[in-house]
Coordinates of C-alpha atoms in Angstrom, one line a residue:
M24 CA -39.6 72.5 51.1
S25 CA -42.7 74.4 53.0
A26 CA -45.1 73.3 50.0
S27 CA -47.3 70.4 49.0
N28 CA -48.0 68.3 46.3
T29 CA -49.8 64.6 46.5
A30 CA -49.4 63.8 42.5
P31 CA -46.3 61.0 41.9
K32 CA -42.8 62.1 41.4
T33 CA -41.1 61.5 38.2
V34 CA -37.7 60.1 37.8
M35 CA -36.3 63.6 37.6
Q36 CA -37.9 65.2 40.1
R37 CA -37.1 62.2 42.5
F38 CA -33.1 63.1 41.4
L39 CA -33.2 66.6 42.5
D40 CA -34.7 65.9 46.0
A41 CA -32.6 63.3 46.5
V42 CA -29.8 66.1 45.3
E43 CA -31.9 68.7 47.5
R44 CA -30.8 66.3 50.7
V45 CA -27.3 65.8 50.2
G46 CA -26.6 69.6 49.3
N47 CA -28.4 70.0 52.6
M48 CA -26.3 67.9 54.3
V49 CA -23.7 70.0 53.9
P50 CA -21.6 72.7 56.7
H51 CA -22.5 76.3 56.3
P52 CA -21.1 77.7 54.0
V53 CA -18.5 79.9 56.0
I54 CA -17.5 76.3 57.3
I55 CA -17.0 75.1 54.0
F56 CA -15.0 77.6 53.1
L57 CA -12.4 77.5 55.6
I58 CA -12.4 73.6 54.8
L59 CA -11.6 75.0 50.8
I60 CA -9.3 77.1 52.1
G61 CA -6.5 74.5 53.8
I62 CA -7.5 72.0 51.1
V63 CA -5.9 74.9 48.7
M64 CA -3.3 75.7 51.6
V65 CA -2.2 71.6 51.3
L66 CA -2.8 70.8 47.7
S67 CA -0.4 74.7 46.8
V68 CA 2.6 73.0 49.0
L69 CA 2.1 69.7 47.2
L70 CA 1.9 70.9 43.7
S71 CA 4.7 73.0 44.1
L72 CA 7.3 70.4 46.2
F73 CA 6.5 68.6 42.8
G74 CA 7.3 71.8 40.9
V75 CA 4.0 71.1 38.5
S76 CA 4.0 74.1 35.5
V77 CA 2.9 74.9 32.1
T78 CA 4.2 76.8 29.5
S79 CA 2.3 79.0 27.4
E80 CA 2.5 81.9 24.6
V81 CA 1.7 85.2 25.7
I82 CA 1.4 88.7 24.1
N83 CA 4.3 91.3 25.2
P84 CA 1.9 94.0 25.7
E85 CA 5.3 96.8 25.2
T86 CA 6.6 94.6 22.0
N87 CA 3.1 93.0 21.2
E88 CA 5.3 89.9 20.4
I89 CA 4.9 86.2 22.0
E90 CA 6.6 85.1 24.5
Q91 CA 6.8 81.9 26.0
N92 CA 5.6 82.3 29.6
T93 CA 5.3 79.7 32.3
V94 CA 2.9 79.1 35.0
A95 CA 3.6 77.1 38.0
I96 CA 1.6 76.8 41.5
R97 CA 3.2 78.7 44.3
S98 CA 3.0 77.6 47.9
L99 CA 0.8 79.6 50.7
L100 CA 3.1 77.8 53.0
D101 CA 6.7 79.0 51.7
G102 CA 8.1 82.4 52.8
D103 CA 6.3 84.1 49.7
G104 CA 2.8 82.7 50.8
I105 CA 3.5 83.1 54.0
R106 CA 3.9 86.6 53.7
F107 CA 0.7 86.6 51.5
L108 CA -1.3 85.6 54.2
Y109 CA -0.3 87.7 57.1
V110 CA -0.8 91.5 54.8
S111 CA -3.4 90.3 52.6
L112 CA -6.2 89.6 54.5
I113 CA -7.8 93.2 55.0
P114 CA -6.9 94.1 50.9
N115 CA -8.2 90.5 50.2
F116 CA -11.7 91.8 51.3
M117 CA -11.8 95.5 50.4
S118 CA -10.9 94.7 46.6
F119 CA -13.8 92.3 46.8
T120 CA -15.7 94.3 44.5
A121 CA -19.2 92.2 45.3
V122 CA -19.1 94.3 48.7
G123 CA -19.1 97.7 47.5
L124 CA -21.6 96.9 45.2
M125 CA -24.2 94.8 47.3
I126 CA -24.4 97.8 50.0
G127 CA -24.1 100.5 47.2
A128 CA -27.7 98.9 45.5
M129 CA -29.2 97.6 49.1
I130 CA -28.7 101.6 50.2
G131 CA -31.3 102.2 47.2
A132 CA -32.9 99.7 46.9
G133 CA -33.6 100.1 50.5
V134 CA -35.4 102.9 49.8
A135 CA -38.2 101.5 47.7
E136 CA -39.1 98.5 49.1
E137 CA -39.4 100.2 52.5
S138 CA -41.6 102.8 50.9
G139 CA -43.5 100.2 49.2
L140 CA -42.7 101.0 45.9
V141 CA -41.5 97.5 45.9
S142 CA -44.6 96.0 46.2
A143 CA -46.8 98.3 44.8
L144 CA -44.7 98.0 41.2
I145 CA -45.1 94.1 41.6
R146 CA -49.1 93.8 42.0
K147 CA -49.3 96.9 38.8
L148 CA -47.3 94.7 37.1
V149 CA -49.4 91.4 38.2
I150 CA -52.4 93.2 37.4
V151 CA -51.5 94.9 34.3
A152 CA -49.8 91.6 32.8
P153 CA -51.3 88.3 31.9
G154 CA -50.6 85.5 34.4
W155 CA -48.8 83.4 32.2
A156 CA -46.4 85.9 31.1
L157 CA -45.5 87.1 34.1
A158 CA -42.2 84.0 34.0
Y159 CA -40.9 85.1 30.8
I160 CA -41.4 88.8 31.7
L161 CA -39.0 88.5 34.4
A162 CA -37.0 86.3 32.8
F163 CA -36.4 88.7 30.2
A164 CA -36.3 91.8 32.8
G165 CA -33.3 89.1 34.9
I166 CA -31.0 88.4 31.6
M167 CA -31.3 92.1 30.6
A168 CA -30.2 93.3 33.8
S169 CA -27.0 92.3 33.1
I170 CA -26.3 95.9 31.7
A171 CA -26.2 96.7 35.2
A172 CA -23.3 94.4 36.0
D173 CA -23.8 92.5 39.0
A174 CA -26.4 94.9 40.4
G175 CA -29.2 91.7 38.9
Y176 CA -28.7 89.9 41.3
L177 CA -29.1 92.1 44.7
V178 CA -32.5 93.6 42.7
L179 CA -34.4 90.5 40.2
L180 CA -34.1 88.1 42.6
P181 CA -36.3 89.2 45.7
L182 CA -38.2 91.0 43.9
A183 CA -39.3 87.5 41.4
G184 CA -39.5 85.7 44.6
V185 CA -42.3 88.5 45.4
A186 CA -43.7 88.9 42.5
F187 CA -44.7 85.2 42.6
L188 CA -45.9 85.0 46.1
T189 CA -48.2 88.1 45.2
V190 CA -49.9 85.7 42.3
G191 CA -49.8 82.8 44.7
R192 CA -47.5 80.5 43.1
N193 CA -44.0 79.6 44.9
P194 CA -41.7 82.0 45.8
L195 CA -38.7 79.8 45.6
A196 CA -39.9 79.0 41.8
G197 CA -39.5 82.5 41.3
L198 CA -35.6 83.2 43.5
A199 CA -34.3 80.5 40.9
L200 CA -36.1 82.1 37.3
G201 CA -34.8 85.1 38.4
F202 CA -31.4 83.3 39.6
A203 CA -31.2 81.5 36.6
S204 CA -32.1 84.7 34.1
V205 CA -29.7 86.6 35.8
A206 CA -26.6 84.1 36.5
A207 CA -27.2 81.5 33.7
A208 CA -26.9 84.4 30.8
F209 CA -24.9 86.9 32.1
T210 CA -22.8 87.4 28.7
V211 CA -25.4 88.3 26.1
N212 CA -27.7 91.5 26.1
M213 CA -29.5 93.3 23.8
L214 CA -27.4 96.4 24.3
I215 CA -24.1 97.0 24.5
K216 CA -22.3 96.7 27.9
P217 CA -19.1 97.2 29.6
L218 CA -17.8 93.7 30.2
D219 CA -18.1 93.9 26.5
A220 CA -15.7 96.6 26.1
V221 CA -13.4 94.2 28.2
L222 CA -14.0 91.1 26.2
V223 CA -13.6 92.4 22.8
E224 CA -10.3 94.2 23.9
F225 CA -8.7 90.5 24.8
T226 CA -10.5 89.6 21.0
N227 CA -8.4 92.1 19.6
D228 CA -5.0 91.7 21.4
A229 CA -5.5 88.2 20.3
A230 CA -6.2 88.1 17.0
R231 CA -3.8 90.2 16.3
L232 CA -1.1 87.8 16.8
V233 CA -2.6 86.0 13.7
D234 CA -3.7 89.3 11.4
P235 CA -2.0 92.6 12.5
N236 CA -4.8 94.1 11.1
A237 CA -7.5 92.2 12.7
N238 CA -10.5 94.3 14.6
V239 CA -13.4 93.5 16.5
G240 CA -15.7 95.5 17.7
L241 CA -18.2 96.0 20.3
A242 CA -21.3 95.4 18.4
S243 CA -19.6 91.9 16.9
N244 CA -22.3 89.9 18.9
L245 CA -24.8 91.7 18.9
W246 CA -27.4 89.6 16.6
F247 CA -26.1 86.4 18.9
S248 CA -26.9 88.1 21.8
I249 CA -30.0 89.5 20.8
V250 CA -31.4 86.3 19.8
S251 CA -29.3 84.6 22.8
V252 CA -31.8 86.7 24.7
L253 CA -35.3 85.9 23.2
F254 CA -34.4 82.3 23.1
L255 CA -33.0 82.0 26.7
T256 CA -36.2 83.8 28.1
V257 CA -38.5 81.6 26.4
L258 CA -36.6 78.6 27.7
I259 CA -36.0 79.9 31.2
A260 CA -39.7 80.4 31.5
F261 CA -40.4 77.0 29.9
I262 CA -37.9 75.5 32.5
N263 CA -39.8 77.1 35.4
N264 CA -43.5 76.4 33.9
R265 CA -42.7 72.5 33.4
M266 CA -39.6 71.5 35.6
I267 CA -39.5 73.7 38.6
E268 CA -42.5 74.6 39.6
P269 CA -44.6 71.4 38.9
R270 CA -41.4 69.9 41.6
L271 CA -42.0 72.6 44.2
G272 CA -45.7 72.3 44.1
K273 CA -48.2 74.9 45.7
Y274 CA -46.2 77.3 48.8
V275 CA -47.7 76.8 51.9
P276 CA -46.0 79.5 54.0
D277 CA -45.1 78.8 57.7
K278 CA -47.5 81.6 59.6
S279 CA -45.2 81.0 62.8
S280 CA -42.4 82.6 61.4
E281 CA -40.2 86.2 62.0
T282 CA -39.9 86.0 58.7
Y283 CA -43.6 86.1 57.3
E284 CA -45.2 88.3 55.7
E285 CA -49.0 88.2 54.4
P286 CA -49.1 88.9 50.9
A287 CA -50.9 92.4 50.0
A288 CA -53.7 92.1 48.0
A289 CA -53.2 92.8 44.4
K290 CA -55.8 96.1 44.3
L291 CA -53.7 98.6 44.7
S292 CA -54.9 101.5 47.1
A293 CA -55.7 105.8 45.7
E294 CA -52.3 106.1 48.2
E295 CA -50.4 103.8 46.7
S296 CA -51.6 105.2 43.1
R297 CA -50.9 108.6 44.1
G298 CA -46.9 107.0 44.9
L299 CA -46.9 105.1 41.6
R300 CA -47.0 108.9 39.9
F301 CA -45.0 111.0 42.1
A302 CA -42.7 108.1 41.3
L303 CA -42.5 109.0 37.0
F304 CA -42.1 112.2 38.1
G305 CA -39.1 111.3 40.2
L306 CA -38.1 108.9 37.8
I307 CA -38.9 111.5 34.6
G308 CA -36.1 114.2 36.8
L309 CA -33.7 111.5 37.1
L310 CA -33.9 110.7 33.1
V311 CA -33.9 114.5 32.4
V312 CA -30.5 115.1 34.6
F313 CA -28.7 112.3 33.6
A314 CA -29.9 113.5 29.6
L315 CA -27.5 116.4 30.4
L316 CA -24.9 114.2 31.8
T317 CA -24.9 112.5 28.9
L318 CA -26.4 113.1 25.7
P319 CA -24.5 116.8 24.4
P320 CA -20.9 116.8 22.9
G321 CA -18.7 116.6 25.9
A322 CA -20.9 115.5 29.5
P323 CA -19.1 114.8 31.2
L324 CA -20.3 111.1 31.6
R325 CA -18.6 110.8 28.2
D326 CA -15.1 109.4 27.4
P327 CA -13.4 112.5 28.2
A328 CA -10.1 111.6 25.1
T329 CA -13.4 109.5 22.9
G330 CA -16.1 111.5 23.7
E331 CA -17.9 108.0 23.6
L332 CA -20.8 107.6 25.8
I333 CA -20.9 103.3 24.9
G334 CA -18.0 101.3 25.8
S335 CA -15.2 102.3 28.9
S336 CA -16.8 105.6 29.7
P337 CA -17.8 106.9 32.8
F338 CA -21.6 106.6 32.0
M339 CA -20.9 102.9 31.6
N340 CA -18.9 102.1 34.6
G341 CA -20.3 103.4 36.8
L342 CA -24.0 102.4 35.4
I343 CA -24.5 100.9 39.8
T344 CA -24.9 104.8 40.8
L345 CA -27.6 104.7 38.0
I346 CA -29.2 101.9 40.1
V347 CA -28.9 103.3 43.2
L348 CA -29.9 106.9 42.8
L349 CA -33.2 105.2 40.5
F350 CA -34.4 103.3 43.5
L351 CA -33.5 105.8 46.0
V352 CA -34.8 109.2 43.7
T353 CA -38.3 106.6 42.8
G354 CA -38.2 105.1 46.2
W355 CA -38.2 108.5 47.7
A356 CA -40.7 110.5 45.6
Y357 CA -43.5 107.3 45.9
G358 CA -42.9 107.3 49.9
I359 CA -44.1 111.3 49.8
G360 CA -46.7 110.7 47.5
A361 CA -48.7 107.8 49.2
G362 CA -47.4 109.2 52.7
T363 CA -45.2 106.4 53.6
V364 CA -41.9 108.6 53.8
R365 CA -42.1 111.7 55.2
T366 CA -38.4 113.0 56.2
L367 CA -35.1 112.8 55.2
S368 CA -34.8 111.0 58.4
D369 CA -37.3 108.5 57.2
V370 CA -35.3 107.9 54.1
I371 CA -31.9 107.3 56.4
K372 CA -33.9 104.8 58.7
A373 CA -34.7 102.8 55.5
M374 CA -30.9 102.6 54.0
E375 CA -29.9 101.9 57.7
K376 CA -32.3 99.2 57.7
A377 CA -31.7 97.4 54.6
V378 CA -27.8 97.9 55.7
T379 CA -28.3 96.6 58.7
G380 CA -29.6 93.2 57.3
L381 CA -26.6 92.2 55.2
G382 CA -24.0 91.6 58.5
A383 CA -24.0 87.3 57.6
T384 CA -23.7 87.8 54.3
I385 CA -20.6 90.6 55.1
F386 CA -18.9 88.4 56.9
L387 CA -19.8 85.0 54.4
F388 CA -18.0 87.4 51.8
F389 CA -15.3 88.2 54.0
V390 CA -14.1 84.3 54.2
L391 CA -15.0 84.2 50.6
S392 CA -13.0 87.2 49.8
Q393 CA -9.5 85.4 51.6
F394 CA -10.4 81.5 49.6
V395 CA -10.6 83.9 45.7
A396 CA -7.2 85.7 46.6
Y397 CA -5.0 82.6 47.8
F398 CA -6.8 80.8 45.2
T399 CA -5.5 82.3 42.3
F400 CA -2.5 83.3 44.4
T401 CA -1.6 79.7 43.8
N402 CA -2.0 80.0 40.6
M403 CA -4.0 76.4 40.7
G404 CA -7.3 78.0 38.1
T405 CA -4.4 79.2 35.7
V406 CA -2.6 76.1 36.1
L407 CA -6.1 74.6 35.0
A408 CA -7.3 76.0 32.4
L409 CA -3.9 76.1 30.8
S410 CA -3.4 72.6 30.4
L411 CA -7.6 71.7 29.6
A412 CA -7.0 74.4 27.0
S413 CA -3.5 72.6 25.9
V414 CA -4.9 69.0 25.3
L415 CA -8.3 70.5 22.5
Q416 CA -5.5 72.5 21.5
T417 CA -3.7 69.5 20.2
A418 CA -6.2 67.3 19.6
Q419 CA -7.0 66.4 15.8
I420 CA -10.3 68.1 15.1
G421 CA -12.4 70.2 13.2
A422 CA -12.4 74.0 13.8
L423 CA -17.1 73.5 14.9
P424 CA -16.1 70.3 17.5
L425 CA -13.3 72.3 18.9
L426 CA -15.2 75.4 19.5
V427 CA -17.6 72.7 20.8
G428 CA -15.0 71.7 23.3
F429 CA -13.7 75.5 24.0
I430 CA -17.7 75.8 25.5
V431 CA -17.2 72.7 27.9
V432 CA -13.4 73.9 29.0
V433 CA -15.1 77.0 29.9
A434 CA -17.8 75.9 31.9
I435 CA -16.3 73.6 33.4
I436 CA -13.5 76.2 34.4
D437 CA -16.4 78.4 35.9
L438 CA -16.9 76.3 38.4
L439 CA -13.8 77.4 39.9
L440 CA -13.2 80.9 38.2
T441 CA -16.4 82.6 38.3
G442 CA -14.7 86.1 36.6
A443 CA -15.8 86.7 32.7
I444 CA -13.1 89.1 32.1
A445 CA -10.1 86.8 34.8
K446 CA -11.0 83.4 31.9
W447 CA -11.1 85.1 29.0
A448 CA -7.7 86.8 29.7
I449 CA -6.4 83.5 29.9
F450 CA -8.4 81.5 26.9
A451 CA -8.6 84.5 24.4
P452 CA -4.3 84.2 23.9
I453 CA -4.8 80.6 23.1
F454 CA -7.6 80.1 21.2
V455 CA -8.5 82.9 18.8
P456 CA -5.1 82.6 17.2
L457 CA -5.3 78.9 17.5
L458 CA -9.2 79.2 15.7
M459 CA -8.6 81.5 13.2
K460 CA -6.0 79.4 11.3
L461 CA -8.2 76.6 10.7
G462 CA -10.9 79.5 9.2
V463 CA -12.7 80.6 12.2
E464 CA -13.9 84.0 12.6
P465 CA -12.4 85.6 15.9
E466 CA -16.2 86.6 16.6
A467 CA -17.3 83.1 16.8
V468 CA -14.7 82.2 19.5
L469 CA -16.2 85.4 21.7
A470 CA -19.5 84.2 21.2
G471 CA -18.4 79.9 22.1
Y472 CA -17.4 81.7 25.0
R473 CA -20.1 83.7 26.5
V474 CA -22.1 80.8 26.1
G475 CA -19.8 78.4 28.0
D476 CA -19.3 81.3 30.7
S477 CA -22.5 82.0 32.0
P478 CA -24.6 78.5 32.5
M479 CA -22.4 77.3 35.9
N480 CA -23.1 80.7 37.1
A481 CA -25.8 79.1 39.1
I482 CA -24.8 76.2 40.6
T483 CA -21.3 76.7 41.1
P484 CA -20.9 77.7 45.5
L485 CA -17.4 80.4 44.3
N486 CA -20.3 82.9 42.7
A487 CA -20.1 85.6 45.0
Y488 CA -23.6 85.9 45.5
F489 CA -24.6 82.0 45.4
A490 CA -24.7 82.5 49.2
L491 CA -26.7 85.2 49.3
V492 CA -29.7 83.2 46.8
V493 CA -29.7 80.5 49.5
G494 CA -30.4 83.9 52.0
F495 CA -32.9 84.7 50.0
A496 CA -34.0 80.9 49.8
Q497 CA -34.6 80.9 54.0
K498 CA -36.8 83.7 54.1
Y499 CA -39.9 81.5 52.5
D500 CA -38.4 78.0 53.9
K501 CA -36.2 77.9 56.9
N502 CA -34.8 74.5 56.3
A503 CA -32.8 76.0 52.4
G504 CA -29.5 75.0 52.6
V505 CA -26.8 75.0 49.8
G506 CA -28.8 71.7 48.2
T507 CA -32.3 73.8 48.0
V508 CA -30.7 76.4 46.2
V509 CA -28.4 73.9 43.6
S510 CA -31.6 71.5 43.2
L511 CA -33.4 74.0 41.9
M512 CA -30.8 75.4 39.7
L513 CA -29.7 72.0 38.3
P514 CA -32.1 71.9 35.3
Y515 CA -31.5 75.6 34.4
T516 CA -28.2 74.3 34.4
V517 CA -28.2 71.6 32.1
W518 CA -30.4 72.0 29.5
I519 CA -29.9 76.0 28.8
F520 CA -25.8 74.8 28.5
V521 CA -27.0 71.6 26.1
L522 CA -29.8 74.2 24.2
W523 CA -27.7 77.3 23.9
T524 CA -24.6 74.9 22.8
V525 CA -26.8 73.7 19.9
L526 CA -27.9 76.8 19.5
F527 CA -24.7 78.3 19.0
S528 CA -23.6 75.4 16.7
I529 CA -26.7 75.4 14.2
W530 CA -25.6 79.5 14.0
K531 CA -21.9 78.2 13.1
V532 CA -22.8 75.8 10.4
L533 CA -25.8 78.4 8.8
G534 CA -22.9 80.7 8.6
L535 CA -24.9 84.1 10.4
P536 CA -23.5 86.8 11.2
W537 CA -22.9 86.8 14.8
G538 CA -22.4 91.0 15.0
V539 CA -22.4 94.3 13.7

């Protein structure tokens, strides 16, 4: 790494250095996924020949009755599999939502960055916030960014690296802190977000298998989520300050690199200050417009059927649009005030520059989307998840150990199936009724799922944004690779998983309310 540290290294630091060296020996991520595609093809053929399958109970959506459902491994090289491979190449990529989110977010973020708004805001934050508080502020912002779905990956991660660089701290540490806060705590927030509506819907369907009158509300995990946000904010910042930064040491930039940028002075110029005022005016104007579109009864962005604003309303489902406009409007307004963006052509050029820089990532996403689609087609992830669930289901243990075992199973499966919704669709009909029969409220099962689902997101290369983090890391260290990111994120993953599970267990033992 581009750092110097003469202090003796601890056993853990030496272990992480070894993880980094081994990890960086692996091939390019595209090659990795091509190899994984080959492995999935071979395994799908072998497992299907041996008739590997698993049977579980599911809910018939038409009759609302329990039925037996058998899921078998499907071969990618039989007739159906070959037809799927042939016709799905482009649909697999087009349905990979991470691509659209990334391009959309970068269009707005590109204007904000090119105009100078991002740099000015970070330096303003550095001036206003005490140095000791920077890690805590960024960790909190990263966790709260999940309200905008995946946009936090694209916005907060690069900002965290630049913020650390601006104050003379190692930008790789800032990048790791941002990634941990966005990815490893993705399922909790202090606000109700679109993901909650989907998770609660699956929970209610599963709970009604035992109690037809069961009803879990959108805020059923709110108290646990709020405490988790505060707890994880402190934990993530502590890990950064005590483990990650001491290992990385002082950052020594490679000034000969084409990507090297001289850190801007912390003090803001008169033009930059005027630009920030213009950006504030633009933000206020945008908020007024969205207030008119959301607050009045019957407003266009409310749910047309129920009139609700929170939940599955157009406003919540389209939050990425608000994020794009937020950066576009404030970036353009800043540029006008600071004199850095004067015409519409300047805005368009900033957008083009942002999208142009995504070429390598888009190609990687193309290959990654094929792997995800092929893996899903084979049913291997579903069979594995149901098999592990069956083991826990038949284990003669108490409710709390079963809950902890459930959290562990979710974490293991998250290394292969990173989608929070897809996994809960599999697990909810199994574990919610099982634990309800043991006297466990469905809210507790959902809270346990939140704990198990997130921490592994920070170390699995199957996370759609993992490769993006590798790219961000290479901006500060041209030798950075998969091993670099894994070694940075491993302490976060381990400690967040362990201590968050402990918090969950204490909450359950004390009988505290999970939410409203």
